[in-house]
Amino acid sequence: RRDLHHAQRLQVRPSQAPRGARLLHRPDHFDRKTPMFTTVVNILSEPVRVESWTEAHEVCSSGKLMKAGAEKVLAQMGSKATAAIDQPSMSDKDKFSCLTEPIEDASISADAFMDFVKSFLTDTMQATELPDGSIIEERSGFLGEVGMGVKTFAKHVVKQDDNHVYCYEYGEDESLTELSAVTHLQVHTGPFRLEWWNVQTPGRRAGEAQQKVLQPFIEQVLKSLQEA
């Protein structure tokens, strides 16, 4: 369209953000200079409109959210083992993961862990097992551990032979069609250790979640212009 050819890209630095706007980043990715998202805001003319979308990048996360999940599982197992964030992966030393120390005091052995995961999801987390063996979980949110109560959906696939659990994250998409990320859980034996990491699905996002971020930002910009 004609107005797209004349679009201007707006870049907002923290010092330029209107009062009330929130600029968020993940410290681990910030320190490594590996952005999770790039948000583009275009100011269009004839008529004046605002166009925005977010490009999600394929990045691996192994920080506090992974640790929160690990600690919940360890507690359910009755283990006092701890989990550490951003550790060199046991599967790929060039990547990072959330890794537990050797688990020696749990009531569950490495060989029985996959069956434990299934019961943990269905009994403790109230997830639903489907006839194909996959497990659908409806929960308070992927960010539930930090108090954000948005309802989100995930599908767990347990690969017994590989000692691996895949958790397909669909965010608020109840239809389970728009994949946002995959969380991996790898079981290691000799010694018994658990390893978590999350890989974000790359792609362009322009849905309700992005609208919720853009709307208050635009309102603050317009308010600042009116007060200027």
PDB file of C-alpha atoms in Angstrom:
ATOM      1  CA  ARG A   1       0.000   0.000   0.000  1.00  0.00           C
ATOM      2  CA  ARG A   2       1.101   3.572  -0.654  1.00  0.00           C
ATOM      3  CA  ASP A   3       1.241   4.645   2.978  1.00  0.00           C
ATOM      4  CA  LEU A   4       3.428   1.656   3.844  1.00  0.00           C
ATOM      5  CA  HIS A   5       6.069   2.879   1.425  1.00  0.00           C
ATOM      6  CA  HIS A   6       6.166   6.175   3.333  1.00  0.00           C
ATOM      7  CA  ALA A   7       6.148   4.580   6.782  1.00  0.00           C
ATOM      8  CA  GLN A   8       8.600   5.810   9.392  1.00  0.00           C
ATOM      9  CA  ARG A   9      10.143   3.442  11.918  1.00  0.00           C
ATOM     10  CA  LEU A  10       9.884   4.631  15.499  1.00  0.00           C
ATOM     11  CA  GLN A  11      12.623   3.624  17.923  1.00  0.00           C
ATOM     12  CA  VAL A  12      12.021   4.402  21.592  1.00  0.00           C
ATOM     13  CA  ARG A  13      14.924   4.406  24.020  1.00  0.00           C
ATOM     14  CA  PRO A  14      14.346   3.945  27.761  1.00  0.00           C
ATOM     15  CA  SER A  15      14.994   7.652  28.449  1.00  0.00           C
ATOM     16  CA  GLN A  16      12.440   8.619  25.796  1.00  0.00           C
ATOM     17  CA  ALA A  17       9.644   6.352  26.985  1.00  0.00           C
ATOM     18  CA  PRO A  18       6.470   8.215  28.008  1.00  0.00           C
ATOM     19  CA  ARG A  19       5.691   8.248  31.706  1.00  0.00           C
ATOM     20  CA  GLY A  20       3.883   5.049  32.674  1.00  0.00           C
ATOM     21  CA  ALA A  21       5.309   2.970  29.820  1.00  0.00           C
ATOM     22  CA  ARG A  22       7.104  -0.230  30.883  1.00  0.00           C
ATOM     23  CA  LEU A  23      10.200  -1.498  29.122  1.00  0.00           C
ATOM     24  CA  LEU A  24      10.914  -5.116  30.066  1.00  0.00           C
ATOM     25  CA  HIS A  25      13.864  -7.379  29.310  1.00  0.00           C
ATOM     26  CA  ARG A  26      15.189 -10.703  30.495  1.00  0.00           C
ATOM     27  CA  PRO A  27      18.526 -10.057  32.264  1.00  0.00           C
ATOM     28  CA  ASP A  28      20.132 -13.262  30.970  1.00  0.00           C
ATOM     29  CA  HIS A  29      19.357 -12.512  27.320  1.00  0.00           C
ATOM     30  CA  PHE A  30      20.151  -8.822  27.824  1.00  0.00           C
ATOM     31  CA  ASP A  31      23.598  -9.628  29.170  1.00  0.00           C
ATOM     32  CA  ARG A  32      24.273 -12.011  26.284  1.00  0.00           C
ATOM     33  CA  LYS A  33      22.923  -9.511  23.740  1.00  0.00           C
ATOM     34  CA  THR A  34      20.462 -12.074  22.391  1.00  0.00           C
ATOM     35  CA  PRO A  35      17.063 -10.345  22.164  1.00  0.00           C
ATOM     36  CA  MET A  36      13.954 -12.463  22.518  1.00  0.00           C
ATOM     37  CA  PHE A  37      11.745 -10.047  20.573  1.00  0.00           C
ATOM     38  CA  THR A  38      11.991  -7.128  18.183  1.00  0.00           C
ATOM     39  CA  THR A  39       8.941  -4.879  18.135  1.00  0.00           C
ATOM     40  CA  VAL A  40       8.410  -2.574  15.154  1.00  0.00           C
ATOM     41  CA  VAL A  41       6.171   0.494  15.348  1.00  0.00           C
ATOM     42  CA  ASN A  42       5.398   2.305  12.100  1.00  0.00           C
ATOM     43  CA  ILE A  43       3.695   5.705  11.890  1.00  0.00           C
ATOM     44  CA  LEU A  44       1.579   5.750   8.730  1.00  0.00           C
ATOM     45  CA  SER A  45       0.181   8.773   6.921  1.00  0.00           C
ATOM     46  CA  GLU A  46      -2.917   9.566   4.859  1.00  0.00           C
ATOM     47  CA  PRO A  47      -4.604   8.983   7.278  1.00  0.00           C
ATOM     48  CA  VAL A  48      -2.388   8.907  10.350  1.00  0.00           C
ATOM     49  CA  ARG A  49      -2.352   5.410  11.789  1.00  0.00           C
ATOM     50  CA  VAL A  50      -0.040   3.231  13.852  1.00  0.00           C
ATOM     51  CA  GLU A  51       1.096  -0.198  12.662  1.00  0.00           C
ATOM     52  CA  SER A  52       2.993  -2.568  14.905  1.00  0.00           C
ATOM     53  CA  TRP A  53       4.097  -6.169  15.103  1.00  0.00           C
ATOM     54  CA  THR A  54       6.605  -8.241  17.049  1.00  0.00           C
ATOM     55  CA  GLU A  55       9.224 -10.568  15.606  1.00  0.00           C
ATOM     56  CA  ALA A  56       9.941 -13.429  18.007  1.00  0.00           C
ATOM     57  CA  HIS A  57      13.476 -14.804  17.742  1.00  0.00           C
ATOM     58  CA  GLU A  58      14.543 -18.411  18.217  1.00  0.00           C
ATOM     59  CA  VAL A  59      16.352 -18.143  21.526  1.00  0.00           C
ATOM     60  CA  CYS A  60      16.988 -20.610  24.307  1.00  0.00           C
ATOM     61  CA  SER A  61      15.989 -19.733  27.881  1.00  0.00           C
ATOM     62  CA  SER A  62      17.372 -21.421  30.973  1.00  0.00           C
ATOM     63  CA  GLY A  63      16.707 -18.904  33.711  1.00  0.00           C
ATOM     64  CA  LYS A  64      14.373 -18.319  36.651  1.00  0.00           C
ATOM     65  CA  LEU A  65      11.201 -19.646  35.028  1.00  0.00           C
ATOM     66  CA  MET A  66      12.910 -22.950  34.296  1.00  0.00           C
ATOM     67  CA  LYS A  67      14.250 -23.052  37.844  1.00  0.00           C
ATOM     68  CA  ALA A  68      10.778 -22.451  39.293  1.00  0.00           C
ATOM     69  CA  GLY A  69       9.470 -25.483  37.418  1.00  0.00           C
ATOM     70  CA  ALA A  70      12.455 -27.560  38.451  1.00  0.00           C
ATOM     71  CA  GLU A  71      12.016 -26.697  42.131  1.00  0.00           C
ATOM     72  CA  LYS A  72       8.336 -27.648  41.995  1.00  0.00           C
ATOM     73  CA  VAL A  73       9.205 -31.063  40.558  1.00  0.00           C
ATOM     74  CA  LEU A  74      12.055 -31.634  43.024  1.00  0.00           C
ATOM     75  CA  ALA A  75       9.785 -30.775  45.952  1.00  0.00           C
ATOM     76  CA  GLN A  76       7.134 -33.167  44.678  1.00  0.00           C
ATOM     77  CA  MET A  77       9.806 -35.889  44.524  1.00  0.00           C
ATOM     78  CA  GLY A  78      10.767 -35.215  48.128  1.00  0.00           C
ATOM     79  CA  SER A  79      14.291 -34.192  47.155  1.00  0.00           C
ATOM     80  CA  LYS A  80      16.398 -31.409  48.662  1.00  0.00           C
ATOM     81  CA  ALA A  81      18.556 -31.208  45.536  1.00  0.00           C
ATOM     82  CA  THR A  82      18.901 -27.733  44.051  1.00  0.00           C
ATOM     83  CA  ALA A  83      18.703 -26.469  40.477  1.00  0.00           C
ATOM     84  CA  ALA A  84      21.015 -23.864  38.964  1.00  0.00           C
ATOM     85  CA  ILE A  85      20.163 -21.552  36.079  1.00  0.00           C
ATOM     86  CA  ASP A  86      22.195 -20.923  32.919  1.00  0.00           C
ATOM     87  CA  GLN A  87      24.509 -23.916  33.244  1.00  0.00           C
ATOM     88  CA  PRO A  88      26.482 -25.453  30.359  1.00  0.00           C
ATOM     89  CA  SER A  89      24.148 -28.065  28.941  1.00  0.00           C
ATOM     90  CA  MET A  90      24.968 -31.742  29.449  1.00  0.00           C
ATOM     91  CA  SER A  91      23.475 -32.342  25.995  1.00  0.00           C
ATOM     92  CA  ASP A  92      25.345 -29.543  24.185  1.00  0.00           C
ATOM     93  CA  LYS A  93      28.196 -27.741  25.957  1.00  0.00           C
ATOM     94  CA  ASP A  94      27.789 -24.711  23.663  1.00  0.00           C
ATOM     95  CA  LYS A  95      24.288 -24.082  25.035  1.00  0.00           C
ATOM     96  CA  PHE A  96      22.787 -23.375  28.440  1.00  0.00           C
ATOM     97  CA  SER A  97      20.165 -25.101  30.564  1.00  0.00           C
ATOM     98  CA  CYS A  98      18.725 -25.197  34.060  1.00  0.00           C
ATOM     99  CA  LEU A  99      20.412 -28.180  35.668  1.00  0.00           C
ATOM    100  CA  THR A 100      19.908 -29.961  38.966  1.00  0.00           C
ATOM    101  CA  GLU A 101      22.683 -31.339  41.078  1.00  0.00           C
ATOM    102  CA  PRO A 102      22.761 -35.150  41.414  1.00  0.00           C
ATOM    103  CA  ILE A 103      19.477 -36.338  42.933  1.00  0.00           C
ATOM    104  CA  GLU A 104      20.287 -38.878  45.622  1.00  0.00           C
ATOM    105  CA  ASP A 105      17.526 -38.454  48.202  1.00  0.00           C
ATOM    106  CA  ALA A 106      14.335 -38.697  46.129  1.00  0.00           C
ATOM    107  CA  SER A 107      11.663 -41.333  46.467  1.00  0.00           C
ATOM    108  CA  ILE A 108      11.680 -41.568  42.649  1.00  0.00           C
ATOM    109  CA  SER A 109      14.496 -43.187  40.679  1.00  0.00           C
ATOM    110  CA  ALA A 110      15.662 -42.140  37.229  1.00  0.00           C
ATOM    111  CA  ASP A 111      14.069 -45.255  35.719  1.00  0.00           C
ATOM    112  CA  ALA A 112      10.686 -44.424  37.260  1.00  0.00           C
ATOM    113  CA  PHE A 113      10.794 -40.695  36.539  1.00  0.00           C
ATOM    114  CA  MET A 114       8.769 -40.748  33.300  1.00  0.00           C
ATOM    115  CA  ASP A 115       5.855 -42.470  35.024  1.00  0.00           C
ATOM    116  CA  PHE A 116       6.199 -39.936  37.843  1.00  0.00           C
ATOM    117  CA  VAL A 117       5.961 -37.044  35.330  1.00  0.00           C
ATOM    118  CA  LYS A 118       2.694 -38.394  33.950  1.00  0.00           C
ATOM    119  CA  SER A 119       1.140 -38.761  37.395  1.00  0.00           C
ATOM    120  CA  PHE A 120       2.507 -35.377  38.471  1.00  0.00           C
ATOM    121  CA  LEU A 121       0.835 -33.689  35.484  1.00  0.00           C
ATOM    122  CA  THR A 122      -2.494 -35.494  35.725  1.00  0.00           C
ATOM    123  CA  ASP A 123      -2.845 -35.738  39.522  1.00  0.00           C
ATOM    124  CA  THR A 124      -1.029 -32.673  40.875  1.00  0.00           C
ATOM    125  CA  MET A 125      -1.407 -30.244  37.962  1.00  0.00           C
ATOM    126  CA  GLN A 126      -4.875 -31.530  37.006  1.00  0.00           C
ATOM    127  CA  ALA A 127      -3.877 -31.994  33.336  1.00  0.00           C
ATOM    128  CA  THR A 128      -5.800 -34.293  30.986  1.00  0.00           C
ATOM    129  CA  GLU A 129      -4.267 -37.315  29.254  1.00  0.00           C
ATOM    130  CA  LEU A 130      -5.536 -37.927  25.719  1.00  0.00           C
ATOM    131  CA  PRO A 131      -5.916 -41.340  24.027  1.00  0.00           C
ATOM    132  CA  ASP A 132      -2.669 -40.780  22.060  1.00  0.00           C
ATOM    133  CA  GLY A 133      -0.741 -40.430  25.329  1.00  0.00           C
ATOM    134  CA  SER A 134      -0.163 -36.682  25.115  1.00  0.00           C
ATOM    135  CA  ILE A 135      -1.205 -34.584  28.107  1.00  0.00           C
ATOM    136  CA  ILE A 136      -3.046 -31.256  27.813  1.00  0.00           C
ATOM    137  CA  GLU A 137      -2.540 -28.745  30.609  1.00  0.00           C
ATOM    138  CA  GLU A 138      -4.593 -25.625  31.263  1.00  0.00           C
ATOM    139  CA  ARG A 139      -2.884 -23.372  33.743  1.00  0.00           C
ATOM    140  CA  SER A 140      -2.706 -19.877  35.170  1.00  0.00           C
ATOM    141  CA  GLY A 141      -0.028 -18.942  32.686  1.00  0.00           C
ATOM    142  CA  PHE A 142       3.496 -19.579  31.451  1.00  0.00           C
ATOM    143  CA  LEU A 143       4.369 -16.677  33.812  1.00  0.00           C
ATOM    144  CA  GLY A 144       2.265 -18.071  36.625  1.00  0.00           C
ATOM    145  CA  GLU A 145       5.283 -18.290  38.914  1.00  0.00           C
ATOM    146  CA  VAL A 146       5.582 -14.484  38.918  1.00  0.00           C
ATOM    147  CA  GLY A 147       1.910 -13.821  39.537  1.00  0.00           C
ATOM    148  CA  MET A 148       0.482 -13.295  36.061  1.00  0.00           C
ATOM    149  CA  GLY A 149      -2.814 -15.176  36.062  1.00  0.00           C
ATOM    150  CA  VAL A 150      -3.523 -15.359  32.327  1.00  0.00           C
ATOM    151  CA  LYS A 151      -4.961 -18.720  31.303  1.00  0.00           C
ATOM    152  CA  THR A 152      -2.555 -20.552  28.964  1.00  0.00           C
ATOM    153  CA  PHE A 153      -2.377 -23.985  27.382  1.00  0.00           C
ATOM    154  CA  ALA A 154       0.354 -26.571  26.845  1.00  0.00           C
ATOM    155  CA  LYS A 155       0.706 -30.087  25.447  1.00  0.00           C
ATOM    156  CA  HIS A 156       3.170 -32.509  27.054  1.00  0.00           C
ATOM    157  CA  VAL A 157       4.618 -35.405  25.099  1.00  0.00           C
ATOM    158  CA  VAL A 158       6.564 -37.989  27.104  1.00  0.00           C
ATOM    159  CA  LYS A 159       9.202 -39.928  25.149  1.00  0.00           C
ATOM    160  CA  GLN A 160       9.968 -42.863  27.412  1.00  0.00           C
ATOM    161  CA  ASP A 161      12.758 -44.334  25.272  1.00  0.00           C
ATOM    162  CA  ASP A 162      14.609 -41.004  25.067  1.00  0.00           C
ATOM    163  CA  ASN A 163      14.096 -40.001  28.714  1.00  0.00           C
ATOM    164  CA  HIS A 164      12.782 -36.725  27.337  1.00  0.00           C
ATOM    165  CA  VAL A 165       9.646 -34.660  27.883  1.00  0.00           C
ATOM    166  CA  TYR A 166       8.500 -32.089  25.318  1.00  0.00           C
ATOM    167  CA  CYS A 167       6.178 -29.350  26.522  1.00  0.00           C
ATOM    168  CA  TYR A 168       4.628 -27.467  23.601  1.00  0.00           C
ATOM    169  CA  GLU A 169       3.598 -24.000  24.775  1.00  0.00           C
ATOM    170  CA  TYR A 170       0.607 -22.374  23.030  1.00  0.00           C
ATOM    171  CA  GLY A 171       0.105 -19.331  25.239  1.00  0.00           C
ATOM    172  CA  GLU A 172      -3.539 -18.217  25.310  1.00  0.00           C
ATOM    173  CA  ASP A 173      -4.400 -20.213  22.149  1.00  0.00           C
ATOM    174  CA  GLU A 174      -6.914 -22.782  23.382  1.00  0.00           C
ATOM    175  CA  SER A 175      -7.067 -24.363  19.905  1.00  0.00           C
ATOM    176  CA  LEU A 176      -3.395 -25.454  20.282  1.00  0.00           C
ATOM    177  CA  THR A 177      -2.448 -24.252  16.804  1.00  0.00           C
ATOM    178  CA  GLU A 178      -0.110 -21.281  17.385  1.00  0.00           C
ATOM    179  CA  LEU A 179       3.043 -22.702  18.969  1.00  0.00           C
ATOM    180  CA  SER A 180       4.982 -20.095  20.939  1.00  0.00           C
ATOM    181  CA  ALA A 181       7.768 -22.201  22.468  1.00  0.00           C
ATOM    182  CA  VAL A 182       8.890 -25.703  23.422  1.00  0.00           C
ATOM    183  CA  THR A 183      10.171 -26.523  26.901  1.00  0.00           C
ATOM    184  CA  HIS A 184      12.471 -29.542  27.118  1.00  0.00           C
ATOM    185  CA  LEU A 185      13.092 -31.782  30.106  1.00  0.00           C
ATOM    186  CA  GLN A 186      15.925 -34.287  29.784  1.00  0.00           C
ATOM    187  CA  VAL A 187      16.531 -37.020  32.344  1.00  0.00           C
ATOM    188  CA  HIS A 188      20.166 -38.051  32.891  1.00  0.00           C
ATOM    189  CA  THR A 189      21.271 -41.213  34.638  1.00  0.00           C
ATOM    190  CA  GLY A 190      24.528 -42.070  36.373  1.00  0.00           C
ATOM    191  CA  PRO A 191      24.072 -39.821  38.324  1.00  0.00           C
ATOM    192  CA  PHE A 192      20.367 -38.973  38.244  1.00  0.00           C
ATOM    193  CA  ARG A 193      20.006 -35.337  37.156  1.00  0.00           C
ATOM    194  CA  LEU A 194      17.302 -33.270  35.445  1.00  0.00           C
ATOM    195  CA  GLU A 195      17.904 -30.647  32.786  1.00  0.00           C
ATOM    196  CA  TRP A 196      15.428 -28.010  31.551  1.00  0.00           C
ATOM    197  CA  TRP A 197      15.543 -25.475  28.706  1.00  0.00           C
ATOM    198  CA  ASN A 198      13.033 -23.581  26.600  1.00  0.00           C
ATOM    199  CA  VAL A 199      13.285 -22.696  22.900  1.00  0.00           C
ATOM    200  CA  GLN A 200      11.072 -19.911  21.597  1.00  0.00           C
ATOM    201  CA  THR A 201       9.374 -20.465  18.241  1.00  0.00           C
ATOM    202  CA  PRO A 202      10.407 -17.737  15.787  1.00  0.00           C
ATOM    203  CA  GLY A 203       7.794 -15.824  13.841  1.00  0.00           C
ATOM    204  CA  ARG A 204       5.790 -12.664  13.476  1.00  0.00           C
ATOM    205  CA  ARG A 205       3.288 -11.939  16.264  1.00  0.00           C
ATOM    206  CA  ALA A 206       0.405  -9.510  15.792  1.00  0.00           C
ATOM    207  CA  GLY A 207      -2.358 -10.864  17.988  1.00  0.00           C
ATOM    208  CA  GLU A 208      -4.231  -9.887  21.109  1.00  0.00           C
ATOM    209  CA  ALA A 209      -1.144 -10.147  23.318  1.00  0.00           C
ATOM    210  CA  GLN A 210       0.676  -7.582  21.180  1.00  0.00           C
ATOM    211  CA  GLN A 211      -2.384  -5.329  21.134  1.00  0.00           C
ATOM    212  CA  LYS A 212      -2.444  -5.315  24.938  1.00  0.00           C
ATOM    213  CA  VAL A 213       1.139  -4.014  24.938  1.00  0.00           C
ATOM    214  CA  LEU A 214       0.688  -1.477  22.131  1.00  0.00           C
ATOM    215  CA  GLN A 215      -2.605   0.056  23.234  1.00  0.00           C
ATOM    216  CA  PRO A 216      -1.432   1.639  26.534  1.00  0.00           C
ATOM    217  CA  PHE A 217       1.831   2.708  24.882  1.00  0.00           C
ATOM    218  CA  ILE A 218      -0.035   4.613  22.150  1.00  0.00           C
ATOM    219  CA  GLU A 219      -2.382   6.138  24.698  1.00  0.00           C
ATOM    220  CA  GLN A 220       0.579   7.426  26.705  1.00  0.00           C
ATOM    221  CA  VAL A 221       2.236   8.859  23.583  1.00  0.00           C
ATOM    222  CA  LEU A 222      -0.948  10.693  22.592  1.00  0.00           C
ATOM    223  CA  LYS A 223      -1.380  11.977  26.144  1.00  0.00           C
ATOM    224  CA  SER A 224       2.217  13.257  26.196  1.00  0.00           C
ATOM    225  CA  LEU A 225       1.698  15.041  22.860  1.00  0.00           C
ATOM    226  CA  GLN A 226      -1.477  16.708  24.121  1.00  0.00           C
ATOM    227  CA  GLU A 227       0.277  17.891  27.283  1.00  0.00           C
ATOM    228  CA  ALA A 228       3.334  19.186  25.412  1.00  0.00           C
TER     229      ALA A 228
END
